[in-house]
Short mmCIF file of C-alpha atoms and ligand atoms in Angstrom, two decimals:
data_model
loop_
_atom_site.label_atom_id
_atom_site.label_comp_id
_atom_site.label_asym_id
_atom_site.label_seq_id
_atom_site.Cartn_x
_atom_site.Cartn_y
_atom_site.Cartn_z
CA MET W 26 119.28 126.29 137.51
CA THR W 27 119.01 125.37 133.86
CA GLN W 28 119.18 121.62 133.17
CA ILE W 29 121.89 120.59 130.72
CA PRO W 30 120.31 118.05 128.39
CA ASP W 31 122.23 114.85 127.79
CA GLY W 32 123.01 114.16 124.19
CA ASN W 33 125.71 113.67 121.68
CA ALA W 34 125.34 116.77 119.52
CA LEU W 35 129.07 117.48 119.91
CA ARG W 36 130.39 113.91 119.89
CA GLY W 37 133.69 113.74 118.01
CA LYS W 38 134.20 117.52 118.29
CA ARG W 39 137.34 119.00 119.79
CA ALA W 40 136.98 122.23 121.69
CA LEU W 41 139.59 124.62 123.07
CA VAL W 42 138.23 126.77 125.91
CA LEU W 43 140.25 129.80 127.07
CA GLY W 44 139.27 131.67 130.22
CA VAL W 45 138.43 129.21 133.00
CA ALA W 46 139.54 130.77 136.30
CA ASN W 47 137.23 128.85 138.64
CA GLU W 48 133.87 127.08 138.82
CA HIS W 49 132.02 130.39 138.44
CA SER W 50 133.69 131.26 135.13
CA ILE W 51 131.48 131.53 132.05
CA ALA W 52 134.17 129.53 130.22
CA TYR W 53 133.68 126.67 132.68
CA GLY W 54 129.90 126.65 132.03
CA CYS W 55 130.62 126.45 128.31
CA ALA W 56 133.22 123.70 128.70
CA ARG W 57 130.83 121.73 130.95
CA VAL W 58 128.02 121.87 128.38
CA PHE W 59 130.36 121.03 125.49
CA ARG W 60 131.61 118.01 127.44
CA ARG W 61 128.10 116.90 128.42
CA LEU W 62 127.20 116.97 124.73
CA GLY W 63 130.16 114.76 123.88
CA ALA W 64 133.02 117.10 122.92
CA GLU W 65 136.63 116.60 124.00
CA ILE W 66 137.94 119.63 125.86
CA ALA W 67 141.29 121.42 126.06
CA LEU W 68 141.61 124.04 128.79
CA THR W 69 144.14 126.70 129.66
CA TYR W 70 144.95 128.51 132.89
CA LEU W 71 146.40 132.00 133.30
CA ASN W 72 149.42 131.24 135.51
CA GLU W 73 150.74 129.03 138.31
CA LYS W 74 148.54 130.84 140.84
CA ALA W 75 145.43 129.97 138.83
CA LYS W 76 146.46 126.38 138.08
CA PRO W 77 145.22 124.74 141.33
CA TYR W 78 141.72 126.14 140.70
CA VAL W 79 141.55 124.99 137.08
CA GLU W 80 143.20 121.58 137.47
CA PRO W 81 140.28 119.90 139.32
CA LEU W 82 137.84 121.30 136.76
CA ALA W 83 139.95 119.89 133.94
CA ARG W 84 139.89 116.49 135.67
CA GLU W 85 136.12 116.68 136.09
CA LEU W 86 135.78 117.40 132.36
CA ASP W 87 138.22 114.58 131.43
CA ALA W 88 140.20 117.24 129.58
CA PRO W 89 143.25 115.55 128.08
CA ILE W 90 144.94 118.92 127.50
CA LEU W 91 145.61 121.59 130.15
CA LEU W 92 148.16 124.25 129.33
CA PRO W 93 149.25 127.64 130.66
CA CYS W 94 148.23 130.63 128.58
CA ASP W 95 148.64 134.29 129.36
CA VAL W 96 147.71 135.99 126.09
CA GLN W 97 150.06 138.83 126.98
CA HIS W 98 153.04 136.48 127.17
CA GLY W 99 154.42 136.28 123.67
CA GLY W 100 154.52 132.63 122.73
CA ASP W 101 151.94 131.17 125.17
CA LEU W 102 149.07 131.15 122.67
CA ASP W 103 151.36 129.87 119.91
CA ALA W 104 152.52 127.05 122.22
CA VAL W 105 148.89 126.06 122.93
CA PHE W 106 148.14 125.78 119.23
CA ARG W 107 151.41 123.95 118.50
CA HIS W 108 150.39 121.41 121.14
CA LEU W 109 146.89 121.07 119.66
CA ALA W 110 148.36 120.57 116.18
CA GLU W 111 150.70 117.86 117.48
CA THR W 112 148.14 116.01 119.62
CA TRP W 113 144.70 116.55 118.07
CA GLY W 114 145.77 117.69 114.61
CA ARG W 115 142.33 119.22 114.14
CA LEU W 116 140.09 121.64 116.03
CA ASP W 117 136.33 122.26 115.73
CA ILE W 118 135.57 124.87 118.39
CA ALA W 119 137.66 127.63 119.97
CA LEU W 120 136.05 129.71 122.71
CA HIS W 121 137.61 132.90 124.05
CA SER W 122 136.20 134.02 127.40
CA ILE W 123 138.86 136.46 128.49
CA ALA W 124 138.79 140.10 129.52
CA PHE W 125 141.00 142.37 131.54
CA ALA W 126 141.53 146.07 132.21
CA PRO W 127 143.81 147.65 134.82
CA LYS W 128 141.73 148.53 137.88
CA ALA W 129 142.34 152.29 137.80
CA ASP W 130 141.22 152.47 134.18
CA LEU W 131 138.30 150.07 134.65
CA GLN W 132 136.90 151.94 137.62
CA GLY W 133 137.41 155.45 136.31
CA ARG W 134 135.53 157.35 133.63
CA LEU W 135 136.30 156.48 130.00
CA ILE W 136 137.38 160.09 129.43
CA ASP W 137 140.11 159.68 132.06
CA SER W 138 141.39 156.30 130.82
CA SER W 139 145.11 156.12 130.12
CA ALA W 140 146.40 155.17 126.70
CA ALA W 141 148.37 152.35 128.33
CA GLY W 142 145.35 151.00 130.26
CA PHE W 143 143.11 151.23 127.22
CA GLY W 144 145.79 149.44 125.20
CA VAL W 145 146.08 146.58 127.69
CA ALA W 146 142.28 146.18 127.85
CA MET W 147 142.09 146.13 124.07
CA ASP W 148 144.97 143.69 123.72
CA VAL W 149 143.74 141.14 126.28
CA SER W 150 140.01 141.47 125.67
CA CYS W 151 139.89 142.00 121.90
CA HIS W 152 143.08 141.52 119.91
CA SER W 153 143.82 138.20 121.63
CA PHE W 154 140.60 136.90 120.03
CA ILE W 155 141.96 137.90 116.63
CA ARG W 156 145.26 136.15 117.42
CA MET W 157 143.33 133.08 118.56
CA ALA W 158 141.34 133.08 115.31
CA ARG W 159 144.53 133.32 113.23
CA LEU W 160 146.02 130.29 115.01
CA ALA W 161 142.80 128.26 115.13
CA ALA W 162 141.75 128.66 111.50
CA PRO W 163 144.45 126.41 109.97
CA LEU W 164 143.44 123.61 112.39
CA MET W 165 139.75 123.89 111.47
CA THR W 166 140.20 121.70 108.43
CA GLU W 167 136.61 120.47 108.56
CA GLY W 168 135.17 123.90 109.32
CA GLY W 169 134.58 125.18 112.82
CA THR W 170 133.24 127.81 115.18
CA LEU W 171 135.04 130.65 116.95
CA LEU W 172 133.26 132.18 119.92
CA THR W 173 133.96 135.09 122.24
CA MET W 174 132.10 136.76 125.13
CA SER W 175 130.75 140.29 124.88
CA TYR W 176 128.36 142.39 126.95
CA HIS W 177 125.46 144.75 126.27
CA GLY W 178 127.69 147.65 127.39
CA ALA W 179 129.18 147.41 123.86
CA ALA W 180 125.99 148.71 122.28
CA LYS W 181 124.43 150.88 125.02
CA VAL W 182 125.82 152.89 127.88
CA VAL W 183 125.81 150.79 131.04
CA PRO W 184 126.92 152.90 134.02
CA ASN W 185 130.27 151.73 135.47
CA TYR W 186 131.15 149.58 132.43
CA ASN W 187 133.44 152.46 131.41
CA LEU W 188 136.29 151.65 129.01
CA MET W 189 135.09 148.06 128.55
CA GLY W 190 132.19 149.47 126.49
CA PRO W 191 134.33 150.57 123.54
CA VAL W 192 136.60 147.53 123.97
CA LYS W 193 133.64 145.13 123.66
CA ALA W 194 132.27 147.19 120.75
CA ALA W 195 135.60 146.61 118.97
CA LEU W 196 135.37 142.91 119.83
CA GLU W 197 131.86 142.62 118.33
CA CYS W 198 133.06 144.45 115.23
CA ALA W 199 136.08 142.14 114.97
CA VAL W 200 133.65 139.19 115.10
CA ARG W 201 131.89 140.51 111.99
CA TYR W 202 135.12 141.04 110.05
CA LEU W 203 136.49 137.64 111.07
CA ALA W 204 133.18 136.04 110.04
CA TYR W 205 133.58 137.69 106.64
CA GLU W 206 137.20 136.62 106.26
CA LEU W 207 136.72 133.04 107.49
CA GLY W 208 133.30 132.27 105.99
CA PRO W 209 134.88 130.82 102.82
CA SER W 210 136.79 128.36 105.06
CA ASP W 211 133.51 127.21 106.62
CA ILE W 212 134.47 128.81 109.92
CA ARG W 213 131.68 130.67 111.69
CA VAL W 214 132.36 133.40 114.23
CA HIS W 215 130.08 134.75 116.96
CA ALA W 216 130.03 136.83 120.09
CA VAL W 217 127.81 135.55 122.89
CA SER W 218 126.56 138.38 125.09
CA PRO W 219 125.43 137.17 128.52
CA GLY W 220 123.43 139.15 131.02
CA PRO W 221 125.25 139.95 134.27
CA LEU W 222 126.71 136.97 136.14
CA LYS W 223 128.55 136.96 139.44
CA THR W 224 132.11 136.02 138.46
CA ARG W 225 135.62 137.11 139.37
CA ALA W 226 135.83 139.47 136.37
CA ALA W 227 132.48 141.04 137.23
CA SER W 228 133.59 141.73 140.80
CA GLY W 229 135.91 144.42 139.38
CA LEU W 230 132.92 146.52 138.28
CA LYS W 231 131.58 149.15 140.66
CA ASP W 232 127.98 148.59 141.88
CA PHE W 233 127.75 145.24 140.07
CA ASP W 234 125.05 144.09 142.52
CA ILE W 235 122.79 146.83 141.15
CA LEU W 236 123.23 145.42 137.63
CA LEU W 237 122.22 141.99 138.95
CA SER W 238 119.08 143.22 140.69
CA GLU W 239 118.11 145.38 137.70
CA ALA W 240 118.52 142.35 135.41
CA ILE W 241 115.97 140.45 137.50
CA GLU W 242 113.57 143.39 137.71
CA ARG W 243 113.76 144.54 134.09
CA SER W 244 114.34 141.45 131.94
CA PRO W 245 111.19 139.90 130.40
CA ILE W 246 112.17 136.47 131.73
CA GLY W 247 112.74 137.96 135.17
CA GLU W 248 115.63 135.72 136.25
CA LEU W 249 119.39 135.91 136.08
CA VAL W 250 121.11 133.73 133.53
CA ASP W 251 123.61 131.15 134.76
CA ILE W 252 126.81 129.86 133.20
CA ASP W 253 125.05 126.76 131.84
CA ASP W 254 122.58 129.01 129.97
CA VAL W 255 125.54 130.65 128.29
CA GLY W 256 127.09 127.24 127.59
CA LEU W 257 123.91 125.94 125.97
CA THR W 258 123.73 128.92 123.61
CA ALA W 259 127.45 128.60 122.83
CA ALA W 260 126.94 124.90 122.10
CA PHE W 261 123.95 125.60 119.85
CA LEU W 262 126.07 128.01 117.80
CA THR W 263 128.60 125.24 117.08
CA THR W 264 126.00 122.74 115.80
CA PRO W 265 124.49 122.24 112.34
CA TYR W 266 121.30 123.86 113.72
CA ALA W 267 123.23 127.14 113.45
CA ALA W 268 125.01 126.30 110.18
CA ARG W 269 123.81 129.42 108.41
CA LEU W 270 124.50 131.85 111.24
CA THR W 271 127.73 133.80 111.43
CA GLY W 272 129.04 137.17 112.59
CA MET W 273 126.32 137.60 115.19
CA THR W 274 126.19 138.95 118.71
CA VAL W 275 123.81 136.58 120.45
CA HIS W 276 122.29 137.90 123.67
CA VAL W 277 121.76 135.35 126.44
CA ASP W 278 120.14 137.72 128.90
CA GLY W 279 116.50 136.77 129.38
CA GLY W 280 115.63 139.60 126.98
CA LEU W 281 117.19 142.37 129.09
CA SER W 282 118.82 144.00 126.05
CA ILE W 283 115.50 144.53 124.24
CA MET W 284 114.26 146.83 127.01
CA ALA W 285 114.42 150.64 126.64
N1 LIG T 329 130.32 138.12 134.35
C1 LIG T 329 129.55 138.86 133.57
O1 LIG T 329 128.58 139.48 134.03
C2 LIG T 329 129.81 138.96 132.10
C3 LIG T 329 128.80 139.42 131.26
C4 LIG T 329 129.05 139.52 129.90
C5 LIG T 329 130.30 139.15 129.40
N2 LIG T 329 131.27 138.70 130.25
C6 LIG T 329 132.56 138.33 129.66
O2 LIG T 329 132.78 136.96 129.86
C7 LIG T 329 134.18 136.70 129.78
C8 LIG T 329 134.59 135.80 130.94
O3 LIG T 329 134.49 136.49 132.17
P1 LIG T 329 133.83 135.84 133.47
O4 LIG T 329 132.74 136.76 133.87
O5 LIG T 329 133.59 134.41 133.28
O6 LIG T 329 134.97 136.07 134.57
P2 LIG T 329 136.25 135.17 134.98
O7 LIG T 329 137.04 136.05 135.88
O8 LIG T 329 135.84 133.85 135.47
O9 LIG T 329 136.99 134.97 133.58
C9 LIG T 329 137.86 135.94 133.03
C10 LIG T 329 139.05 135.15 132.50
O10 LIG T 329 139.95 136.02 131.81
C11 LIG T 329 141.23 135.47 132.03
N3 LIG T 329 142.30 136.40 131.69
C12 LIG T 329 142.47 137.68 132.13
N4 LIG T 329 143.63 138.17 131.63
C13 LIG T 329 144.18 137.18 130.86
C14 LIG T 329 145.36 137.05 130.08
N5 LIG T 329 146.26 138.04 130.01
N6 LIG T 329 145.59 135.89 129.42
C15 LIG T 329 144.72 134.85 129.49
N7 LIG T 329 143.59 134.91 130.22
C16 LIG T 329 143.32 136.05 130.89
C17 LIG T 329 141.21 135.12 133.52
O11 LIG T 329 142.27 134.24 133.84
C18 LIG T 329 139.85 134.48 133.63
O12 LIG T 329 139.94 133.09 133.39
C19 LIG T 329 134.85 138.06 129.73
O13 LIG T 329 135.13 138.38 128.38
C20 LIG T 329 133.78 138.99 130.27
O14 LIG T 329 133.93 140.31 129.81
C21 LIG T 329 131.05 138.60 131.59
#
């Protein structure tokens, strides 16, 4: 387990984190590191079924804001940002750690994917990041950082990643265009690309255990990453140490993605 250093690198910062489902979620690792480094956290949960799992985590993180948000429900995301504008008035960090594809489309070949399934995957996993950026930017009055989660399957063919490959490729491309559009407002935009991690979302991928064992065997560092590793990199990207970085896809994968 990676140690989270104590510190105050994010003291005074306000961070919205979308995508905590449970204590295994990458979003939770990010929120935990942001909090440990001094940030105030706002969390969302998908629906009433998810709420009991997220509520205790919000309490643990002293999160003063916990709101429902299904990015497919027109109005949810707008309501989150209206609430942030009314309570915080300003935002420094917005992290999007959300992905979804209908099971039949996710588990079948890309060539067989339905237009509807591809559309849903693209909407939830990619366009919702663009919507989040549009709503967050006006609140980032002192500059800020927008982050999303990608995967190496965007750049290279990873068996069983299927339609999520092109969806994540679109997400990484959107990151570059948003970085270009928001750079003049001092808003930096990145995708963080973790190596495989055992989470609820990952359990939808066929033969995911093989990806995990290959990551250990083939990555130069020879260990799986954990959600705190991802959180530490996400936190770094929001600090002045990364002030001149934007539009990147940053791999947190023990070097797995450099291997042929
Ligand atoms: N687990 C991995 O190996 C891995 C590797 C690289 C990237 N990622 C990415 O990390 C991100 C987080 O996934 P995770 O692995 O932590 O799994 P997770 O299941 O913990 O998180 C996925 C989140 O997406 C949310 N979500 C799904 N549909 C939504 C909707 N309509 N509206 C709002 N939220 C919705 C879920 O509620 C959940 O909180 C995803 O983008 C995933 O693609 C995961």
